[in-house]
Coordinates of C-alpha atoms in Angstrom, one line a residue:
X1 CA 31.2 -10.6 -1.3
X2 CA 33.2 -12.5 -1.0
X3 CA 34.6 -13.4 2.4
X4 CA 31.1 -12.9 4.1
X5 CA 29.3 -13.8 6.0
X6 CA 25.1 -13.7 5.2
X7 CA 22.2 -15.2 7.4
X8 CA 19.3 -15.9 6.0
X9 CA 15.9 -17.0 7.1
X10 CA 13.8 -18.0 5.6
X11 CA 10.0 -17.5 6.6
X12 CA 6.8 -20.1 6.3
X13 CA 5.5 -18.1 3.4
X14 CA 4.7 -20.3 -0.6
X15 CA 8.1 -17.7 -1.5
X16 CA 10.3 -19.8 0.1
X17 CA 11.2 -21.7 -2.6
X18 CA 12.6 -17.8 -3.8
X19 CA 15.2 -17.9 -1.2
X20 CA 16.8 -20.9 -2.7
X21 CA 17.7 -19.3 -5.4
X22 CA 19.0 -16.5 -3.2
X23 CA 20.9 -18.9 -1.6
X24 CA 22.2 -20.8 -4.8
X25 CA 23.5 -16.8 -6.1
X26 CA 25.0 -16.1 -2.5
X27 CA 27.2 -18.9 -2.8
X28 CA 28.3 -18.5 -6.0
X29 CA 29.3 -14.8 -5.4
X30 CA 31.5 -16.1 -2.7
X31 CA 29.0 -15.5 0.4
X32 CA 29.2 -18.0 2.9
X33 CA 25.3 -18.9 3.9
X34 CA 24.2 -19.6 7.1
X35 CA 20.0 -20.7 6.9
X36 CA 17.5 -20.2 9.8
X37 CA 13.9 -21.7 8.7
X38 CA 11.2 -21.4 10.6
X39 CA 9.4 -24.5 11.2
X40 CA 6.6 -23.5 8.8
X41 CA 9.3 -22.2 5.9
X42 CA 10.1 -26.2 5.8
X43 CA 6.6 -27.2 5.0
X44 CA 7.3 -24.7 1.8
X45 CA 11.3 -26.1 1.5
X46 CA 12.9 -28.8 2.6
X47 CA 16.1 -27.9 4.8
X48 CA 18.1 -30.5 2.7
X49 CA 17.5 -28.1 -0.4
X50 CA 19.7 -25.3 1.4
X51 CA 22.0 -27.7 3.1
X52 CA 23.1 -28.7 -0.9
X53 CA 23.5 -25.3 -1.9
X54 CA 25.2 -23.8 1.3
X55 CA 27.4 -26.5 2.2
X56 CA 26.2 -26.3 5.7
X57 CA 24.0 -27.7 8.5
X58 CA 20.4 -25.8 8.3
X59 CA 19.2 -25.0 11.7
X60 CA 15.8 -24.5 12.7
X61 CA 14.9 -25.9 15.9
X62 CA 15.9 -24.1 18.9
X63 CA 17.1 -26.3 21.6
X64 CA 18.3 -28.7 19.0
X65 CA 22.5 -30.3 19.2
X66 CA 24.1 -27.5 19.6
X67 CA 26.8 -26.2 16.7
X68 CA 28.1 -23.6 18.8
X69 CA 28.4 -23.7 22.7
X70 CA 26.6 -20.2 23.3
X71 CA 23.7 -21.6 21.7
X72 CA 22.7 -21.4 18.1
X73 CA 21.2 -18.1 18.2
X74 CA 24.3 -16.3 20.0
X75 CA 27.0 -18.6 17.4
X76 CA 24.7 -17.5 14.3
X77 CA 24.2 -14.1 15.3
X78 CA 27.9 -13.3 16.3
X79 CA 28.8 -15.4 12.9
X80 CA 27.0 -12.7 10.3
X81 CA 28.4 -9.8 8.7
X82 CA 24.6 -9.5 7.2
X83 CA 21.3 -10.8 8.0
X84 CA 18.5 -11.4 5.4
X85 CA 14.5 -12.9 5.7
X86 CA 13.5 -14.0 2.6
X87 CA 10.5 -14.2 2.8
X88 CA 9.2 -12.1 5.5
X89 CA 5.9 -13.1 5.9
X90 CA 3.2 -11.1 8.2
X91 CA 3.7 -13.8 11.0
X92 CA 7.9 -13.1 11.3
X93 CA 6.7 -9.4 10.4
X94 CA 5.7 -9.2 13.9
X95 CA 7.9 -10.9 15.9
X96 CA 9.9 -8.8 15.0
X97 CA 7.9 -5.8 15.3
X98 CA 7.6 -7.3 19.0
X99 CA 11.0 -8.3 19.6
X100 CA 10.2 -10.9 20.2
X101 CA 12.2 -14.6 20.8
X102 CA 10.2 -17.6 20.2
X103 CA 11.7 -19.2 17.6
X104 CA 15.1 -19.7 16.0
X105 CA 15.3 -17.1 13.6
X106 CA 13.3 -14.5 16.1
X107 CA 15.8 -15.2 18.8
X108 CA 18.9 -15.5 16.4
X109 CA 17.7 -11.7 14.9
X110 CA 16.9 -10.2 18.2
X111 CA 21.2 -10.8 19.3
X112 CA 22.2 -9.6 15.8
X113 CA 23.5 -6.1 15.6
X114 CA 24.6 -5.9 12.6
X115 CA 22.0 -4.7 9.2
X116 CA 19.0 -6.7 9.0
X117 CA 17.3 -7.0 5.1
X118 CA 13.6 -8.2 5.0
X119 CA 11.8 -9.2 2.0
X120 CA 8.1 -9.6 2.9
X121 CA 5.5 -11.2 1.4
X122 CA 1.8 -11.9 1.6
X123 CA -0.9 -11.8 0.0
X124 CA -2.2 -8.4 -0.6
X125 CA -4.9 -7.9 2.0
X126 CA -2.4 -8.9 5.0
X127 CA -0.6 -6.4 3.7
X128 CA -2.7 -3.2 3.7
X129 CA -3.7 -4.5 7.2
X130 CA -3.0 -1.7 9.3
X131 CA -1.4 -3.8 11.7
X132 CA 1.1 -5.2 9.9
X133 CA 1.7 -1.4 8.5
X134 CA 2.1 -0.1 12.1
X135 CA 4.9 -3.4 12.4
X136 CA 6.6 -2.1 9.0
X137 CA 6.5 1.4 10.1
X138 CA 7.8 0.0 13.5
X139 CA 10.6 -2.4 12.1
X140 CA 11.8 0.4 9.6
X141 CA 11.7 3.2 12.7
X142 CA 14.3 0.4 14.7
X143 CA 16.5 -0.2 11.8
X144 CA 15.3 -2.7 9.8
X145 CA 15.2 -2.7 6.2
X146 CA 12.7 -3.3 3.6
X147 CA 13.0 -4.6 -0.1
X148 CA 9.6 -4.6 -1.6
X149 CA 7.7 -6.2 -1.5
X150 CA 6.1 -5.5 -5.3
X151 CA 3.3 -5.4 -7.3
X152 CA 2.6 -8.5 -9.1
X153 CA 0.9 -11.8 -9.7
X154 CA 0.7 -13.5 -6.1
X155 CA 0.1 -17.3 -5.6
X156 CA -3.7 -16.5 -3.7
X157 CA -4.6 -16.0 -7.5
X158 CA -4.5 -12.0 -7.4
X159 CA -2.2 -9.4 -8.9
X160 CA -1.0 -6.7 -6.1
X161 CA 1.3 -5.5 -3.5
X162 CA 3.0 -8.5 -1.2
X163 CA 5.1 -10.2 -4.3
X164 CA 8.4 -10.8 -2.6
X165 CA 11.8 -9.1 -4.7
X166 CA 13.4 -11.0 -6.8
X167 CA 16.4 -13.2 -5.8
X168 CA 18.5 -10.1 -7.9
X169 CA 16.9 -7.0 -6.6
X170 CA 17.8 -9.1 -2.7
X171 CA 21.3 -10.1 -3.7
X172 CA 22.3 -6.2 -5.2
X173 CA 21.1 -5.1 -1.4
X174 CA 23.2 -7.4 0.4
X175 CA 26.2 -7.0 -1.8
X176 CA 26.2 -2.9 -1.2
X177 CA 25.3 -3.3 2.7
X178 CA 27.9 -6.1 2.8
X179 CA 30.5 -3.8 1.2
X180 CA 30.2 -0.9 3.1
X181 CA 32.3 -2.5 6.2
X182 CA 30.6 -1.3 9.0
X183 CA 29.5 -4.8 10.6
X184 CA 30.2 -5.6 13.8
X185 CA 29.4 -9.6 14.0
X186 CA 26.8 -8.9 16.9
X187 CA 29.3 -7.6 19.5
X188 CA 28.8 -4.2 19.8
X189 CA 26.4 -4.2 22.8
X190 CA 28.6 -6.4 24.7
X191 CA 31.8 -6.6 26.5
X192 CA 34.3 -9.1 26.9

């Protein structure tokens, strides 16, 4: 993965702590990692954690001072080879399935034309809802790849489906996708 650019989206669920381990492993594997967090994600893990692990500024606000002159969402999308959202909450899955762009993460992913991996994490009742399963089906139809969720102990005290895949499993899939060389850095649909 050396030299590859990974966009790591972190949405607001208790499994966000696993995203920090994933960011660390990606950096150790030689990837550049840009992190976009939803505002809710910052309530679970602070941006400073990801900044320390990646050596880069964490992006949360759509209208913060811009690093990219085109807008954060466009610049971040064009920089990345692969995007992964871990954890991908029910809210994030719904936004992506609807094509919404009402926060920095969803806007960035709407601009991104490379492979997007989603690692869902939520309560088992939420995961089993028809609306969530419709969103998952739509996302798969639209070319998103889901990693998990697995079965296991959930923070709500139940055992069932909804547990986010472990960082090692996600890392292996990112490495496979990043090595195929078909990424276009988000500009395939546009002409200069």
